[in-house]
Amino acid sequence: LIELGVGPEVLVGLCLERSVALVVGLLAILKAGGAYVPLDPGYPGERLAFMLEDTGARVLVTQQSLVAQWADLGKCAVCLDADRREIAARSFVNPARAATADSLAYVIYTSGSTGRPKGVMIAHRALVNHMVWICRALALDESDVLLQKTPISADAAVWEFFAPLLLGAPLVLTSDDAIRDPVQLAAALQKHGVTTVQLVPSLFRVLTHEHGLADCAALKRVLCGGEALPTDAAQDFLASSPAHLYNLYGPTESCIDSLWWRCHRNGDRARVPIGRPIANTRAYVLDEHRQPVPVGVAGELYLGGDGLARGYWKRPELTAERFVPDPFSGRAGARLYRTGDRVRYLADGNIEYLGRLDHQVKLRGYRIEPGEIEALLGELPAVREAVVVLREDTAGDARLVAYLVGRDQTIDVAALRAALGRTLPETMIPTAFVVLAALPLTPNGKIDRRALPVPEYGQRAGVRVPARNPVEEAVAGVWCELLKLREVGVHDNFFELGGHSLLAMRLLSSLRALFGVELSVRSLFEAPTIAEVGERICTALAGEDVARALPITALARGATLPLSFAQQRLWFLERWTGGAAPYNIGRGYWVDGPLQVARLQAALAGLVSRHETLRTALVEVHGEPRQQ
């Protein structure tokens, strides 16, 4: 890289799948003194091309399977796999340290309200400050095992990569399929004895409620960030796990994390606070005149200190707007970052998040500027006006919805979705598109977002084809339940009906429990209709007569019976933990008045008689678990 001219302030594109090569690429760029620009291979080609061209990166570090998509850009590409022998022939002598504390370390692109992404410039000073803080604050050491699961396009991935390497602790890299599938993710946490993991609250809730996050015996710390952490999800986890739970807050412009809070068991707070500033960070709650407000009064959160970004790449006007002079530090040239978040100081010195002051939203951990989506929609010939909002019409199920006013011709929603997909990542494509004759306005002529109608999710043109066999009928039932729809057709697209990555996880879990087959999230993206999913299920059932295999029939009780999938997992955990019986929950009850023992005994006997599972034992037969 040094031979290719990489040094301080020189940007290098980094486009690699999650692998050891990705770690090598990150370290190599920083060691050469350059700064990296993460390019997520899962992003649309147009978006990646814009980021690479906007930064003017001289070199692209990638791999042979991905290099073809960059051929037209004329960049110098280093393929870590194909060029391995040539790289190995270079000098092994450590280069002189070229970067300083103020040198650029990386540029991460976030959603921009003007219609194009903006690059946030982070220097080594901010990166080192965060790394030192998180290792000390969480008491991490070489005995810990950390899981890297965040896409490289998000800044949370930075500490997941570097913290374990700084400590000499194991770094676990999982496949993208495992990260998208909560069952595989929970299995990876168990298998590798992961002690520390960061999760967005929406995924944290799914793992806690449906996939036994609390059963991960080695887990010591769970970090949540990227969106508001619900109080009930936090308390449910803490009630069943001895691990510590932390709520982290921080925009990309303040290097990963700025505030933190350790959640307490049996807490009585209505909201989970975002806590106090991390090391060498300052937080102010100011009014519209940038004056401090009293404790308990809402204002905008401003951040200062060593974690601040240098600004936005090639966007001086936007940098000046968001990074303002700091009148409180007394240090010449000090700045504050205007977060746009509405917060208040609590009496105990912690800060509580109340919402946004603008239209920016957080969806499943991703920061999204609806203005970027609106601008792209407005460029399409069929659209005259567009407004994009985040709705949560069902508790815990937030979705992006686009409201459109068309021109003369009819709006083709499928064409709109395809057009957005060429530029935007999947998380930024609206779930529903609502066509209106006109957008509702307030008396002063502004768009009245509160008056936008509730969308009818799952609407589509044409005739729906009903389920044609028992498999499709069962899959359709799961879809209706998850998507809150009355009916679906076998050719309907799961994601066009309102599905997203978290619902896809729940869908696969339900199909696994129903059919006993393993399908990946990737397979659902490849085959997103009921007909295609049903076909894959039939194939997975090894050619059995599906209609005959589906009904649940009682087996003779004269001999021992095999365990269900759920029983096998619990049996394994019980053996693995040495009889710790974590699923045995004991409770005591006060009985008021004289106890009629005979009636209590008869009631318990009636329960056992009614429910077979209460009179079933798990035994070993030739080393294999059976139920009797």
XYZ file of C-alpha atoms in Angstrom:
628
model
C 0.000 0.000 0.000
C 2.875 2.355 0.755
C 4.323 1.580 -2.683
C 0.975 2.619 -4.164
C 1.186 5.992 -2.443
C -0.945 5.358 0.632
C -0.041 7.599 3.561
C -1.575 10.246 5.868
C -4.833 11.781 4.590
C -4.968 9.298 1.672
C -8.246 7.387 1.520
C -8.424 3.694 0.647
C -11.675 1.948 -0.269
C -12.269 -1.290 1.626
C -14.768 -3.720 0.075
C -14.490 -7.189 1.633
C -16.885 -9.783 2.964
C -16.724 -10.538 6.676
C -13.567 -12.651 6.954
C -10.024 -12.704 8.284
C -9.067 -10.821 5.109
C -11.264 -7.935 6.262
C -9.294 -7.679 9.532
C -6.021 -7.823 7.564
C -7.227 -5.072 5.235
C -8.263 -2.769 8.094
C -4.936 -3.125 9.885
C -2.890 -2.790 6.695
C -4.478 0.516 5.705
C -3.992 2.051 9.156
C -0.440 0.669 9.406
C 0.416 2.321 6.088
C -0.797 5.593 7.617
C -3.867 5.911 5.399
C -7.578 6.138 6.185
C -10.171 3.590 5.113
C -13.635 3.994 3.605
C -15.792 0.911 4.357
C -17.787 -0.255 1.315
C -20.394 -2.835 2.309
C -20.629 -5.486 -0.464
C -24.348 -5.744 0.270
C -24.998 -2.134 -0.775
C -26.351 -1.316 -4.254
C -23.634 -0.751 -6.854
C -24.680 2.848 -7.548
C -24.331 3.809 -3.895
C -20.908 2.169 -3.588
C -19.699 3.839 -6.787
C -20.813 7.242 -5.465
C -18.940 6.729 -2.179
C -15.741 5.647 -3.939
C -15.864 8.520 -6.412
C -16.828 11.086 -3.755
C -13.824 10.208 -1.594
C -11.446 10.043 -4.549
C -9.854 6.939 -3.023
C -6.614 6.072 -4.838
C -6.651 2.391 -3.993
C -9.344 -0.231 -3.459
C -8.653 -3.205 -1.169
C -11.007 -6.017 -2.115
C -11.152 -9.676 -3.169
C -11.357 -11.397 -6.550
C -15.081 -12.225 -6.318
C -15.948 -8.536 -5.851
C -13.431 -6.760 -8.088
C -15.513 -7.057 -11.286
C -18.109 -4.503 -10.090
C -15.362 -1.848 -9.845
C -13.831 -2.407 -13.295
C -15.445 0.672 -14.872
C -14.136 3.039 -12.188
C -10.482 2.593 -13.118
C -9.283 2.306 -9.518
C -6.095 0.543 -8.515
C -7.348 -2.643 -6.868
C -5.456 -4.844 -4.417
C -7.080 -8.291 -4.176
C -6.080 -9.850 -0.874
C -6.750 -13.355 -2.181
C -5.610 -13.240 -5.808
C -2.586 -11.023 -5.021
C -1.568 -13.043 -1.969
C 1.768 -14.289 -3.348
C 2.796 -10.868 -4.581
C 1.906 -9.331 -1.229
C 3.869 -12.028 0.638
C 6.981 -11.158 -1.377
C 7.060 -7.599 0.013
C 9.113 -6.437 2.982
C 8.113 -7.533 6.487
C 9.831 -4.548 8.118
C 7.454 -2.312 10.036
C 7.021 1.032 8.250
C 7.729 4.276 10.072
C 4.681 5.567 11.865
C 3.260 8.223 9.577
C -0.140 9.038 11.118
C -0.590 11.393 14.065
C -3.411 11.853 16.549
C -5.058 14.347 14.215
C -4.659 12.246 11.050
C -7.716 10.759 9.409
C -8.493 7.161 10.469
C -11.690 6.450 8.525
C -14.610 8.014 6.681
C -18.035 6.414 7.201
C -20.986 7.448 5.064
C -24.383 8.041 6.663
C -27.757 8.941 5.206
C -28.030 12.561 4.062
C -31.133 14.764 4.079
C -30.176 16.404 0.765
C -30.521 13.190 -1.239
C -26.945 11.931 -1.142
C -24.943 10.239 1.635
C -22.439 12.289 3.641
C -19.017 11.079 4.773
C -18.110 11.543 8.449
C -14.359 12.037 9.016
C -12.953 10.442 12.205
C -9.376 11.081 13.338
C -7.093 8.743 15.310
C -7.489 10.846 18.472
C -11.219 10.119 18.602
C -10.728 6.441 17.744
C -8.032 5.884 20.394
C -10.110 7.726 22.998
C -13.047 5.404 22.427
C -10.943 2.237 22.380
C -9.203 3.077 25.669
C -12.509 4.018 27.287
C -14.500 0.946 26.283
C -11.762 -1.506 27.297
C -11.407 0.129 30.723
C -15.058 0.928 31.399
C -16.235 -2.616 30.601
C -13.176 -4.210 32.250
C -12.393 -6.180 29.084
C -9.254 -8.325 29.004
C -7.653 -11.189 27.086
C -9.999 -13.740 28.678
C -13.015 -12.199 26.932
C -14.451 -13.431 23.629
C -16.035 -10.805 21.384
C -18.367 -11.351 18.438
C -18.020 -9.192 15.321
C -21.495 -8.930 13.794
C -22.058 -5.301 12.753
C -21.677 -4.518 9.011
C -18.520 -2.524 8.253
C -20.685 0.336 6.980
C -21.776 1.081 10.585
C -19.372 2.602 13.097
C -20.187 0.067 15.840
C -18.145 -2.402 13.768
C -15.016 -0.342 14.496
C -14.776 -1.211 18.186
C -15.912 -4.803 17.541
C -12.830 -5.268 15.338
C -10.214 -3.309 17.263
C -11.039 -3.848 20.961
C -10.278 -7.616 20.998
C -7.140 -7.109 18.889
C -5.860 -4.436 21.282
C -6.507 -6.743 24.240
C -5.211 -9.959 22.681
C -8.690 -11.452 23.103
C -10.359 -13.839 20.615
C -12.384 -12.197 17.853
C -15.212 -14.365 16.506
C -16.221 -13.763 12.868
C -19.557 -15.253 11.822
C -21.209 -15.593 8.450
C -23.752 -13.060 7.229
C -26.390 -15.803 7.306
C -25.724 -16.409 11.013
C -26.058 -12.700 11.761
C -29.420 -12.507 9.969
C -30.797 -15.643 11.661
C -31.352 -15.368 15.446
C -31.215 -19.139 15.857
C -27.786 -19.337 14.229
C -26.670 -16.202 16.074
C -27.681 -17.637 19.462
C -25.919 -20.888 18.529
C -22.740 -18.953 17.655
C -22.840 -17.163 21.019
C -23.140 -20.530 22.751
C -20.611 -22.407 20.624
C -17.794 -19.869 20.931
C -18.432 -18.873 24.551
C -18.921 -15.207 23.615
C -18.675 -12.938 26.662
C -19.455 -9.572 25.052
C -21.833 -8.715 22.223
C -23.473 -5.553 20.877
C -27.041 -5.728 19.559
C -29.553 -3.220 18.269
C -32.564 -3.204 20.650
C -34.958 -4.689 18.064
C -32.713 -7.747 17.579
C -31.989 -7.853 21.317
C -35.727 -8.171 22.010
C -36.128 -11.039 19.506
C -33.139 -12.924 20.907
C -34.321 -12.419 24.495
C -37.951 -13.414 24.016
C -37.686 -16.137 21.392
C -34.169 -17.541 21.245
C -32.784 -17.784 24.761
C -30.175 -15.010 24.864
C -30.210 -15.388 28.645
C -29.196 -19.045 28.244
C -25.792 -18.117 26.799
C -23.817 -19.207 29.838
C -20.573 -17.379 29.028
C -22.251 -14.043 28.337
C -21.052 -11.274 30.682
C -22.055 -8.090 28.862
C -24.702 -7.099 26.337
C -24.397 -3.650 24.782
C -27.424 -2.059 23.136
C -27.259 0.954 20.862
C -28.456 2.431 17.601
C -32.047 3.076 18.738
C -34.048 3.517 21.941
C -33.890 0.544 24.325
C -37.402 -0.417 25.567
C -37.663 -0.719 29.343
C -39.591 -3.996 29.245
C -37.001 -5.666 27.003
C -34.213 -4.605 29.355
C -35.993 -5.871 32.473
C -37.016 -9.164 30.834
C -33.370 -9.890 30.022
C -32.022 -8.834 33.421
C -34.631 -10.943 35.198
C -33.318 -14.094 33.505
C -29.590 -13.452 33.029
C -26.696 -12.543 35.365
C -25.013 -10.591 32.532
C -24.656 -6.813 32.635
C -26.731 -4.765 30.179
C -25.535 -1.381 28.894
C -27.441 1.243 26.937
C -25.094 3.165 24.625
C -25.764 6.377 22.744
C -23.647 8.071 20.129
C -23.927 9.504 16.616
C -21.277 8.636 14.018
C -20.109 12.265 14.302
C -18.928 11.577 17.864
C -16.998 8.354 17.235
C -19.258 5.427 18.017
C -20.393 6.142 21.609
C -20.775 9.378 23.564
C -22.980 8.444 26.533
C -23.547 5.209 28.409
C -25.773 3.760 31.106
C -25.671 0.448 32.959
C -29.201 -0.913 33.363
C -30.264 -1.934 36.862
C -32.367 -4.948 37.791
C -35.866 -4.195 39.057
C -35.546 -0.604 37.883
C -38.651 1.587 38.024
C -37.764 4.140 35.341
C -40.296 4.766 32.583
C -37.466 5.206 30.060
C -33.985 3.701 29.970
C -31.570 6.655 30.288
C -28.707 7.155 27.856
C -26.596 8.019 30.878
C -23.470 10.132 31.269
C -20.638 11.082 28.896
C -17.790 8.644 28.264
C -14.176 9.671 28.920
C -13.073 13.066 27.552
C -16.563 13.834 26.276
C -18.851 16.710 27.254
C -22.641 16.840 26.926
C -24.800 19.963 27.070
C -28.573 20.369 26.906
C -29.239 23.741 25.253
C -32.253 25.752 24.113
C -32.780 27.329 20.689
C -30.425 30.173 21.701
C -27.729 27.650 22.705
C -28.116 28.451 26.371
C -28.174 25.691 29.037
C -31.631 24.673 30.265
C -32.446 23.662 33.861
C -32.506 20.032 35.018
C -35.702 18.334 33.852
C -36.309 20.764 30.974
C -36.076 19.396 27.429
C -33.531 20.795 24.992
C -31.187 19.765 22.184
C -28.175 17.610 22.999
C -24.784 19.083 22.031
C -21.601 16.999 22.274
C -17.977 18.082 22.614
C -14.588 16.615 23.457
C -11.986 14.325 21.941
C -14.524 12.081 20.198
C -15.807 14.680 17.728
C -15.386 14.108 14.008
C -13.399 16.559 11.900
C -16.574 17.219 9.919
C -18.137 15.991 6.692
C -16.023 15.044 3.682
C -16.107 17.831 1.066
C -19.168 19.404 2.761
C -17.867 22.592 4.476
C -21.299 24.220 4.571
C -22.861 21.204 6.301
C -19.878 20.957 8.658
C -20.316 24.593 9.678
C -24.040 24.029 10.257
C -23.681 20.972 12.517
C -20.283 21.610 14.173
C -20.582 24.955 15.960
C -18.151 26.916 18.199
C -18.015 25.693 21.813
C -18.516 28.664 24.194
C -18.130 26.547 27.348
C -14.765 24.763 27.102
C -12.521 27.831 27.176
C -10.288 26.150 24.573
C -9.564 28.016 21.343
C -11.103 26.324 18.316
C -13.226 23.908 20.376
C -16.478 22.845 18.748
C -19.797 21.239 19.671
C -21.821 18.867 17.518
C -25.542 19.553 17.276
C -27.135 16.104 17.488
C -30.727 17.107 16.707
C -31.819 14.844 19.588
C -34.279 16.112 22.183
C -33.143 15.184 25.702
C -33.229 16.347 29.296
C -30.946 16.119 32.286
C -32.314 14.086 35.200
C -31.787 15.032 38.842
C -29.137 12.305 39.260
C -26.973 13.743 36.462
C -27.966 11.240 33.795
C -29.516 12.197 30.466
C -32.816 10.866 29.125
C -33.580 10.633 25.398
C -36.980 12.056 24.376
C -36.952 11.948 20.557
C -35.832 13.889 17.494
C -36.157 17.589 16.749
C -36.185 16.924 13.002
C -37.394 14.087 10.772
C -34.318 11.863 11.070
C -35.226 8.348 12.256
C -33.535 5.225 13.591
C -34.724 1.906 12.188
C -33.239 -1.376 13.411
C -30.025 0.412 14.335
C -29.614 2.365 11.080
C -29.748 6.158 10.979
C -31.996 7.216 8.108
C -32.705 10.667 6.706
C -36.168 10.439 5.092
C -35.132 13.434 3.001
C -32.654 11.277 1.085
C -35.423 8.834 0.120
C -37.813 11.698 -0.685
C -35.238 13.317 -2.964
C -34.691 10.090 -4.906
C -38.451 9.558 -5.284
C -38.855 13.140 -6.467
C -36.389 12.491 -9.312
C -38.620 9.767 -10.772
C -40.860 10.909 -13.654
C -44.077 9.493 -12.188
C -43.745 11.260 -8.791
C -44.635 14.901 -8.208
C -44.391 14.961 -4.389
C -43.140 12.460 -1.813
C -43.027 12.270 1.981
C -41.414 9.406 3.900
C -42.186 8.763 7.571
C -41.477 6.083 10.145
C -44.681 4.535 11.491
C -45.257 2.086 14.308
C -48.890 1.115 13.800
C -48.235 -2.151 15.654
C -46.196 -2.035 18.884
C -42.597 -3.066 18.277
C -42.965 -3.137 14.473
C -41.670 0.131 12.999
C -41.821 0.544 9.211
C -40.890 3.188 6.662
C -43.877 4.392 4.633
C -43.734 6.577 1.511
C -46.701 8.845 0.685
C -46.790 9.901 -2.967
C -48.628 12.326 -5.207
C -48.304 11.274 -8.849
C -48.246 13.177 -12.074
C -50.637 12.336 -14.881
C -49.710 8.690 -15.289
C -50.455 5.862 -12.856
C -47.703 5.142 -10.323
C -46.158 1.683 -10.672
C -45.125 0.800 -7.105
C -43.012 -2.174 -8.215
C -41.043 0.102 -10.552
C -40.528 2.640 -7.749
C -39.236 -0.060 -5.429
C -36.859 -1.353 -8.103
C -35.569 2.158 -8.834
C -34.831 2.817 -5.151
C -33.159 -0.589 -4.850
C -30.513 0.452 -7.367
C -29.337 3.232 -5.048
C -30.494 2.541 -1.491
C -29.672 -0.331 0.872
C -32.543 -2.631 1.811
C -33.053 -0.936 5.220
C -33.900 2.387 3.512
C -36.533 1.118 1.066
C -40.061 1.880 2.338
C -42.262 -1.039 3.301
C -45.423 0.560 1.929
C -46.184 3.137 -0.770
C -49.411 5.115 -0.382
C -50.652 7.137 -3.364
C -52.677 10.250 -2.435
C -54.471 12.883 -4.488
C -52.733 15.555 -2.368
C -50.588 15.670 0.771
C -52.358 16.986 3.899
C -51.232 20.481 4.954
C -51.286 22.452 8.209
C -52.921 25.931 8.298
C -49.501 27.521 7.609
C -49.003 25.403 4.496
C -46.542 22.808 5.817
C -47.030 19.072 5.337
C -49.130 17.703 8.205
C -47.340 14.425 8.912
C -49.753 13.550 11.704
C -52.649 13.597 9.243
C -51.084 11.065 6.887
C -53.374 8.010 6.764
C -52.560 4.591 8.154
C -51.390 2.482 5.198
C -53.141 -0.738 4.269
C -50.144 -3.022 4.362
C -50.142 -5.872 1.892
C -52.221 -4.200 -0.800
C -51.384 -5.293 -4.345
C -52.909 -5.140 -7.797
C -54.300 -8.216 -9.528
C -55.862 -11.447 -8.307
C -54.272 -13.358 -5.447
C -53.650 -17.055 -6.014
C -54.670 -19.010 -2.880
C -52.607 -21.799 -1.312
C -52.628 -24.964 -3.428
C -51.372 -27.560 -0.925
C -50.966 -28.032 2.844
C -47.404 -26.645 2.870
C -48.391 -23.398 1.155
C -51.440 -23.138 3.402
C -49.286 -23.449 6.522
C -46.716 -20.937 5.240
C -49.505 -18.494 4.317
C -50.863 -18.736 7.848
C -47.486 -17.772 9.313
C -47.183 -14.855 6.876
C -50.622 -13.521 7.795
C -49.807 -13.711 11.502
C -46.447 -11.934 11.205
C -47.509 -9.319 8.656
C -50.888 -8.682 10.301
C -52.759 -9.438 7.071
C -56.082 -11.163 6.460
C -54.950 -12.993 3.337
C -51.936 -13.477 1.114
C -51.374 -15.118 -2.261
C -48.747 -17.692 -3.094
C -47.022 -15.288 -5.504
C -46.928 -12.337 -3.083
C -43.458 -11.072 -2.126
C -42.760 -11.200 1.619
C -40.787 -7.942 1.586
C -43.230 -6.075 -0.644
C -46.002 -6.980 1.812
C -44.140 -5.270 4.651
C -41.593 -7.863 5.678
C -38.122 -6.839 6.806
C -35.019 -8.507 8.204
C -36.320 -8.937 11.764
C -39.672 -10.305 10.601
C -37.738 -12.630 8.282
C -35.932 -14.012 11.340
C -39.239 -14.674 13.092
C -40.682 -16.229 9.934
C -37.811 -18.707 9.638
C -38.110 -19.596 13.321
C -41.801 -20.344 12.871
C -41.165 -22.457 9.765
C -38.400 -24.313 11.584
C -40.771 -25.147 14.441
C -43.581 -26.089 12.051
C -41.697 -28.257 9.555
C -38.396 -29.055 11.271
C -36.387 -27.722 8.312
C -33.581 -25.155 8.220
C -33.934 -22.211 5.839
C -31.550 -19.247 5.802
C -32.463 -15.571 5.622
C -30.503 -15.418 2.377
C -32.748 -18.099 0.873
C -35.784 -15.985 1.760
C -34.301 -12.995 -0.089
C -33.658 -15.275 -3.072
C -37.112 -16.905 -2.949
C -39.466 -14.407 -1.251
C -42.871 -15.840 -2.256
C -44.988 -18.504 -0.574
C -44.762 -20.695 -3.672
C -40.950 -20.543 -3.666
C -40.645 -21.032 0.095
C -43.058 -23.976 -0.079
C -40.991 -25.555 -2.840
C -37.805 -25.248 -0.766
C -39.545 -26.761 2.250
C -40.705 -29.711 0.162
C -37.164 -30.205 -1.127
C -35.812 -30.066 2.440
C -38.293 -32.726 3.495
C -36.319 -35.120 1.285
C -39.083 -35.836 -1.207
C -41.569 -37.162 1.356
C -45.277 -36.960 0.626
C -45.847 -33.572 2.231
C -49.581 -33.948 2.538
C -49.029 -37.154 4.500
C -46.153 -35.700 6.557
C -47.916 -32.572 7.754
C -50.671 -33.890 10.070
C -49.586 -34.497 13.665
C -50.461 -38.049 14.632
C -50.199 -39.639 18.069
C -47.631 -42.418 18.431
C -48.099 -45.531 20.522
C -47.119 -44.947 24.148
C -45.871 -48.454 24.815
C -42.204 -47.627 24.174
C -39.788 -44.721 24.470
C -40.238 -41.880 21.980
C -37.758 -39.486 20.283
C -37.276 -35.943 21.584
C -38.601 -32.893 19.777
C -36.103 -30.329 18.497
C -36.793 -28.040 21.460
C -36.374 -30.927 23.920
C -33.072 -31.908 22.297
C -31.723 -28.384 22.806
C -32.767 -28.297 26.458
C -31.401 -31.804 27.061
C -28.059 -30.766 25.584
C -27.922 -27.596 27.716
C -28.744 -29.565 30.864
C -25.910 -32.012 30.143
C -23.513 -29.223 29.158
C -24.113 -27.199 32.334
C -23.706 -30.258 34.523
C -27.242 -30.442 35.850
C -27.578 -26.742 36.708
C -31.255 -26.876 35.638
C -31.510 -23.214 34.547
C -35.072 -23.767 33.296
C -36.397 -24.926 36.654
C -38.072 -21.875 38.137
C -39.174 -22.129 41.739
C -41.794 -19.856 43.260
C -43.533 -19.621 46.593
C -47.195 -18.732 47.190
C -49.027 -17.608 50.298
C -52.235 -19.552 50.935
C -54.821 -17.466 52.764
C -57.080 -19.516 55.010
C -57.178 -23.230 55.881
C -55.596 -25.470 53.241
C -57.762 -28.325 51.965
C -55.014 -30.766 51.112
C -57.250 -33.330 49.395
C -58.628 -30.760 46.945
C -55.161 -29.407 46.179
C -53.947 -32.952 45.568
C -56.892 -33.711 43.289
C -56.312 -30.493 41.317
C -52.638 -31.289 40.771
C -53.446 -34.871 39.807
C -56.008 -33.557 37.304
C -53.367 -31.322 35.721
C -50.931 -34.214 35.399
C -53.639 -36.410 33.918
C -54.640 -33.747 31.393
C -51.113 -32.754 30.273
C -48.928 -35.600 29.110
C -45.759 -33.565 29.338
C -46.163 -33.357 33.144
C -45.924 -37.153 33.387
C -43.109 -37.600 30.891
C -39.505 -38.305 31.831
C -36.404 -37.951 29.671
C -34.216 -41.059 29.815
C -31.098 -42.260 28.021
C -31.276 -45.376 25.872
C -27.871 -46.489 24.587
C -26.577 -42.945 25.106
C -29.448 -41.315 23.193
C -32.134 -39.198 24.915
C -35.710 -40.515 24.700
C -39.014 -39.603 26.353
C -40.987 -42.058 28.368
